[in-house]
Structure formats: C-alpha cells, structure tokens
Short mmCIF file of C-alpha atoms and ligand atoms in Angstrom, two decimals:
data_model
loop_
_atom_site.label_atom_id
_atom_site.label_comp_id
_atom_site.label_asym_id
_atom_site.label_seq_id
_atom_site.Cartn_x
_atom_site.Cartn_y
_atom_site.Cartn_z
CA MET A 29 27.80 -12.17 -20.58
CA SER A 30 27.21 -9.00 -18.87
CA SER A 31 29.10 -8.55 -15.38
CA THR A 32 27.26 -8.91 -12.01
CA ILE A 33 26.27 -6.10 -9.74
CA LEU A 34 28.86 -7.21 -7.30
CA GLU A 35 31.46 -7.01 -9.90
CA LYS A 36 30.16 -3.53 -11.13
CA LEU A 37 30.31 -2.45 -7.54
CA ALA A 38 33.94 -3.55 -7.30
CA TRP A 39 34.79 -1.43 -10.41
CA LEU A 40 32.76 1.58 -9.20
CA GLU A 41 34.57 1.28 -5.67
CA ASP A 42 37.82 1.50 -7.32
CA ARG A 43 37.18 4.59 -9.06
CA ILE A 44 35.42 6.20 -6.19
CA GLU A 45 38.68 5.46 -4.18
CA THR A 46 40.87 6.80 -6.92
CA ALA A 47 38.79 9.98 -7.13
CA CYS A 48 38.68 10.42 -3.33
CA ARG A 49 42.51 10.13 -3.34
CA ARG A 50 43.16 12.58 -5.97
CA ALA A 51 40.81 15.06 -4.16
CA SER A 52 42.42 14.22 -0.71
CA ARG A 53 39.05 13.30 0.62
CA ALA A 54 38.07 10.45 2.93
CA ARG A 55 36.22 7.68 1.10
CA SER A 56 33.67 7.81 4.00
CA GLY A 57 32.59 11.05 2.85
CA VAL A 58 31.11 9.94 -0.21
CA GLN A 59 28.01 7.90 -0.27
CA LEU A 60 27.06 5.59 -3.09
CA MET A 61 23.32 5.91 -4.04
CA ALA A 62 22.16 3.08 -6.24
CA VAL A 63 19.59 4.46 -8.72
CA SER A 64 17.19 1.59 -9.29
CA LYS A 65 14.55 3.51 -11.22
CA GLN A 66 13.17 1.20 -14.09
CA HIS A 67 14.86 -1.65 -12.75
CA PRO A 68 13.17 -4.70 -11.27
CA VAL A 69 13.03 -5.67 -7.54
CA GLU A 70 15.33 -8.45 -8.36
CA SER A 71 18.19 -5.97 -9.07
CA ILE A 72 17.40 -4.10 -5.85
CA ARG A 73 17.71 -7.29 -4.05
CA GLU A 74 21.08 -8.27 -5.65
CA ALA A 75 22.36 -4.83 -4.70
CA ALA A 76 21.29 -4.85 -1.27
CA ALA A 77 23.00 -8.24 -1.13
CA ALA A 78 26.14 -6.87 -2.24
CA GLY A 79 26.02 -4.23 0.71
CA VAL A 80 24.23 -1.35 -0.97
CA THR A 81 22.23 0.43 1.48
CA CYS A 82 21.07 3.80 -0.10
CA PHE A 83 18.75 3.61 -3.15
CA GLY A 84 17.22 6.34 -5.49
CA GLU A 85 13.94 6.14 -7.30
CA ASN A 86 12.18 9.02 -9.25
CA ARG A 87 8.52 8.10 -9.33
CA VAL A 88 6.15 7.64 -6.28
CA GLN A 89 4.03 4.91 -8.18
CA GLU A 90 6.87 3.01 -8.96
CA TRP A 91 8.45 2.70 -5.39
CA GLU A 92 5.00 2.20 -4.17
CA ARG A 93 4.66 -0.87 -6.33
CA LYS A 94 8.28 -2.12 -5.81
CA SER A 95 8.60 -1.55 -2.10
CA ALA A 96 5.50 -3.81 -1.41
CA GLU A 97 7.69 -6.64 -2.47
CA LEU A 98 10.67 -5.52 -0.57
CA ALA A 99 9.03 -4.90 2.61
CA LYS A 100 11.26 -7.26 4.55
CA LEU A 101 14.44 -5.23 3.51
CA SER A 102 14.67 -1.99 5.32
CA LEU A 103 16.29 0.12 2.86
CA ASP A 104 17.25 3.69 2.71
CA VAL A 105 15.30 4.81 -0.37
CA HIS A 106 15.44 8.57 -1.64
CA LEU A 107 13.02 10.26 -4.26
CA ILE A 108 15.33 11.79 -6.67
CA GLY A 109 12.78 12.88 -9.31
CA HIS A 110 10.23 15.82 -9.79
CA LEU A 111 7.41 15.54 -7.36
CA GLN A 112 4.04 16.93 -7.92
CA SER A 113 2.35 18.51 -4.95
CA ASN A 114 -0.50 16.19 -5.29
CA LYS A 115 1.64 13.17 -4.61
CA ALA A 116 3.71 14.75 -1.68
CA ALA A 117 1.67 12.94 0.89
CA LYS A 118 2.32 9.45 -0.40
CA ALA A 119 5.80 10.37 -0.96
CA ALA A 120 6.42 11.56 2.56
CA GLU A 121 5.01 8.32 3.74
CA ILE A 122 7.11 5.90 1.66
CA PHE A 123 10.28 7.58 0.97
CA THR A 124 13.07 7.94 3.79
CA ALA A 125 13.97 11.15 2.30
CA VAL A 126 13.00 13.48 -0.49
CA ASP A 127 16.20 14.91 -2.31
CA SER A 128 14.31 16.61 -5.15
CA VAL A 129 12.50 19.47 -3.46
CA ASP A 130 11.96 22.38 -5.67
CA SER A 131 9.33 24.67 -4.26
CA VAL A 132 7.97 25.95 -1.15
CA ARG A 133 4.54 24.64 -1.85
CA LEU A 134 5.85 21.13 -2.20
CA ALA A 135 7.86 21.62 1.06
CA GLU A 136 4.62 22.72 2.83
CA ARG A 137 2.88 19.70 1.76
CA LEU A 138 5.64 17.20 2.67
CA SER A 139 5.95 18.95 6.03
CA GLU A 140 2.31 18.60 6.63
CA THR A 141 2.05 14.82 6.03
CA ALA A 142 5.52 14.25 7.95
CA HIS A 143 4.03 16.05 10.87
CA LYS A 144 0.87 14.00 10.66
CA LEU A 145 2.79 10.85 10.64
CA GLY A 146 5.03 11.98 13.56
CA ARG A 147 8.28 12.05 11.60
CA THR A 148 10.76 14.23 10.46
CA LEU A 149 11.59 13.99 6.88
CA PRO A 150 15.07 14.89 5.58
CA ILE A 151 15.27 16.65 2.39
CA LEU A 152 17.63 18.25 -0.22
CA LEU A 153 16.84 21.35 -2.09
CA GLU A 154 17.18 20.63 -5.82
CA VAL A 155 18.88 23.61 -7.86
CA LYS A 156 18.55 24.20 -11.52
CA LEU A 157 22.05 24.91 -12.99
CA SER A 158 20.99 23.62 -16.41
CA PRO A 159 19.29 25.70 -19.21
CA GLU A 160 17.40 22.57 -20.35
CA GLU A 161 13.51 22.92 -20.33
CA SER A 162 13.14 19.24 -19.11
CA LYS A 163 15.35 19.99 -15.88
CA THR A 164 13.52 20.88 -12.89
CA GLY A 165 14.86 22.74 -9.65
CA LEU A 166 15.03 26.08 -7.85
CA ASP A 167 16.46 29.14 -9.58
CA PRO A 168 19.51 29.75 -7.97
CA LEU A 169 18.33 33.39 -7.61
CA HIS A 170 15.63 32.25 -5.45
CA LEU A 171 17.45 29.87 -3.24
CA ALA A 172 18.22 31.97 -0.38
CA GLU A 173 14.50 33.04 0.06
CA THR A 174 13.10 29.51 -0.41
CA ILE A 175 15.62 27.94 1.97
CA GLU A 176 14.58 30.51 4.82
CA ARG A 177 10.89 29.51 4.27
CA VAL A 178 11.62 25.83 4.16
CA ALA A 179 13.81 25.97 7.07
CA ALA A 180 10.86 27.22 9.20
CA LEU A 181 8.53 24.30 8.27
CA PRO A 182 8.10 22.03 11.48
CA ALA A 183 8.54 18.58 10.16
CA LEU A 184 11.43 18.85 7.58
CA HIS A 185 15.27 18.56 7.94
CA ILE A 186 17.19 20.22 5.19
CA ARG A 187 20.42 18.52 4.83
CA GLY A 188 21.76 20.15 1.70
CA LEU A 189 21.61 20.69 -2.05
CA MET A 190 21.38 18.45 -5.11
CA THR A 191 21.66 19.19 -8.95
CA VAL A 192 21.64 17.45 -12.32
CA PRO A 193 23.97 19.20 -14.87
CA PRO A 194 23.11 19.44 -18.52
CA TRP A 195 23.33 16.28 -20.44
CA SER A 196 26.76 15.56 -21.89
CA GLU A 197 29.13 12.87 -23.03
CA ASP A 198 32.01 14.91 -21.56
CA PRO A 199 32.27 14.61 -17.70
CA GLU A 200 34.41 17.82 -17.74
CA SER A 201 31.56 19.88 -18.92
CA ALA A 202 29.80 19.15 -15.79
CA ARG A 203 32.38 20.36 -13.55
CA PRO A 204 31.42 24.06 -13.45
CA CYS A 205 27.86 22.94 -12.43
CA PHE A 206 29.12 21.03 -9.42
CA ALA A 207 31.74 23.78 -8.45
CA ARG A 208 28.65 26.18 -8.54
CA LEU A 209 26.29 24.05 -6.34
CA ARG A 210 29.41 23.96 -3.87
CA GLN A 211 29.63 27.91 -3.97
CA LEU A 212 26.14 28.18 -3.64
CA ARG A 213 25.89 25.91 -0.58
CA ASP A 214 29.22 27.84 0.93
CA ASP A 215 27.25 31.32 0.21
CA LEU A 216 24.22 30.16 1.93
CA LEU A 217 26.19 28.86 5.09
CA ARG A 218 27.96 32.19 5.34
CA ASP A 219 24.58 33.88 5.74
CA HIS A 220 22.69 31.19 7.60
CA PRO A 221 25.43 29.38 9.49
CA GLN A 222 22.61 27.35 11.67
CA LEU A 223 21.54 25.47 8.62
CA ASP A 224 22.67 21.96 8.11
CA LEU A 225 23.96 22.13 4.48
CA SER A 226 26.47 19.26 4.67
CA GLN A 227 25.05 17.09 1.84
CA LEU A 228 25.91 17.84 -1.98
CA SER A 229 24.05 15.46 -4.08
CA MET A 230 25.93 15.44 -7.39
CA GLY A 231 27.50 13.09 -10.07
CA MET A 232 25.91 10.23 -11.86
CA SER A 233 27.30 7.25 -13.87
CA GLY A 234 29.12 9.47 -16.35
CA ASP A 235 30.54 12.12 -14.17
CA PHE A 236 30.79 11.00 -10.54
CA ALA A 237 34.63 11.23 -10.51
CA VAL A 238 34.60 14.96 -11.25
CA ALA A 239 31.65 15.41 -8.81
CA ILE A 240 33.62 13.78 -6.18
CA GLU A 241 36.49 16.10 -6.82
CA GLU A 242 34.42 19.12 -6.60
CA GLY A 243 32.96 18.11 -3.20
CA SER A 244 29.98 15.61 -3.82
CA THR A 245 28.76 13.78 -0.84
CA CYS A 246 26.43 11.47 -2.53
CA ILE A 247 26.70 10.11 -5.98
CA ARG A 248 23.54 8.88 -7.82
CA ILE A 249 24.56 5.73 -9.81
CA GLY A 250 22.24 4.02 -12.02
CA THR A 251 23.49 2.81 -15.38
CA ALA A 252 26.94 1.90 -14.21
CA LEU A 253 25.62 -0.34 -11.48
CA PHE A 254 22.39 -1.83 -13.20
CA GLY A 255 23.04 -1.26 -16.84
CA ALA A 256 20.85 0.17 -19.35
CA ARG A 257 17.33 1.16 -18.19
CA VAL A 258 14.33 -0.68 -19.77
CA PRO A 259 12.33 2.01 -21.40
CA ARG A 260 8.92 2.99 -19.72
CA GLY A 261 6.08 1.05 -20.83
CA THR A 262 7.92 -1.99 -21.65
CA PRO A 263 6.97 -4.81 -19.24
CA SER A 264 10.15 -5.92 -17.26
CA SER A 265 8.97 -8.49 -14.63
C1 PLP B 28 18.35 8.52 -13.28
C2 PLP B 28 19.08 9.37 -12.49
C3 PLP B 28 20.37 9.30 -12.05
C4 PLP B 28 21.14 8.07 -12.55
O1 PLP B 28 21.74 8.15 -13.75
P1 PLP B 28 22.80 7.35 -14.39
O2 PLP B 28 23.56 7.97 -15.51
O3 PLP B 28 22.07 6.13 -14.90
O4 PLP B 28 23.81 6.84 -13.30
C5 PLP B 28 20.76 10.20 -11.09
N1 PLP B 28 20.09 11.32 -10.71
C6 PLP B 28 18.96 11.54 -11.06
C7 PLP B 28 18.13 12.51 -10.61
C8 PLP B 28 18.31 10.45 -12.02
O5 PLP B 28 17.19 10.79 -12.37
#
C-alpha cells in the first residue's frame, strides 16, 4: 500500500529540516509548495487537511475546474506553468499569484486585469537557465531590462525569480542552475535596491535539498507528495 500524504509530508519535512541545518538556514525561510497539477481535488483536500497551505498548478483551465469544487477552502494557489497572454485575464482572476511570468506582454495583461479587479497580483519572473526547447522563461540577458518595465506596471508586485533546471536524475547537476538564479537576483538587487526580490522559487521533488542549500525560499513538490501524475487525457475522477 502506498503511504498517505500525511506520511509523505513527514518524510519531506525531515529532509527539508536536514537541508536547512546543513545550509545553516532557518526552516521558516523555506516554503513548501504542493504541486497538485494532474492530481484530483481529493488529493488537494487531503494535503490541506494535513496542513499544506500553498499549492501550485500549471494550467488555467485545470485550476478553474478544480477550484469550483474547492471554493470552501481558502487556498494560496500559484500558477507555475507557461501562460499564454490570452489566458492572462482568467489567471489574474483565479490565482493568488503567478510565478511563471516570462514576458513584458504577459505582465501587462496581468496588470491590466488585476487593476480592473482592484487587486495587486504577486508575481515571480521565470528565468530560462536550461537549453531545452520545451522550457520557457526569460533569457537572463534580458532580465534587467524586463524587470524595469514590469516593475513600472501598477497592479503587479514582483517578489523574486523562479527557474526550472534541465531534467536530470542527478540532483547535483541542478546546483549550478540554482546558484546562477541566486547570482542573477543578487546582481539585480545591486542595481535596483528598491526592488523586492526576496523569493527564489527553485527545487522540485528530485532536487529540493540542493535548492535549499543554494538559497531557495520556495520548493515546488509534486511527485514526492502526491505520487506519480496521471497522464493528461486519462480520466482521473
Ligand atoms: C510539475 C512541476 C513541479 C513539480 O515537479 P515534481 O518533480 O513532481 O516535484 C515543479 N515545478 C514546476 C514548474 C512544475 O511544472
């Protein structure tokens, strides 16, 4: 029998604490985001009941459908997947935050809708540090210019950076990527000390301990908490 979400959380918590200790960091400086994409609402309920407060989803329509069934729980749900500009309005409406902003155009659309809704939307800028074609994000070379333009938008609050390293079985291979994201953040802060870039969203099920050692403030955990994802197109519930 597979272990419950509560048991997996305890296992994760143990490893998060160990990584924090190794890096001389406070446990409170690392948030656990439960990535519930492609998992049913029952799994989200179970995680919420176990004390998880922050969730990540990667598709607007999927969260729109699931959130209708979870309206009674007030959850902190971030969009962590690539967002097309034409879905920005809906995203700004249904997510607490968008952690995958990768263009000025998208940021403008999000700001427009957030402004209409009378809210300030917290965002992260996603940086592409992987050569893989399938990965999205801003070219690090354009980061400084982009952040200046996005910071000028009225209804967004930039809180930091996010990245997804190239896929690998070896967590150590992600370390240079995580170190690079932190370095990019430090460089930006030197030139723009007025910005809030306190958040570094990096680390997933296979490499979160390394990410914590390199300064992650938010680890995005799917598989290690919910098990393998049901492939898209397969009815789940
Ligand atoms: C799916 C996903 C995750 C979670 O990955 P796991 O390896 O299952 O923990 C984290 N971040 C992003 C952006 C994702 O799309």
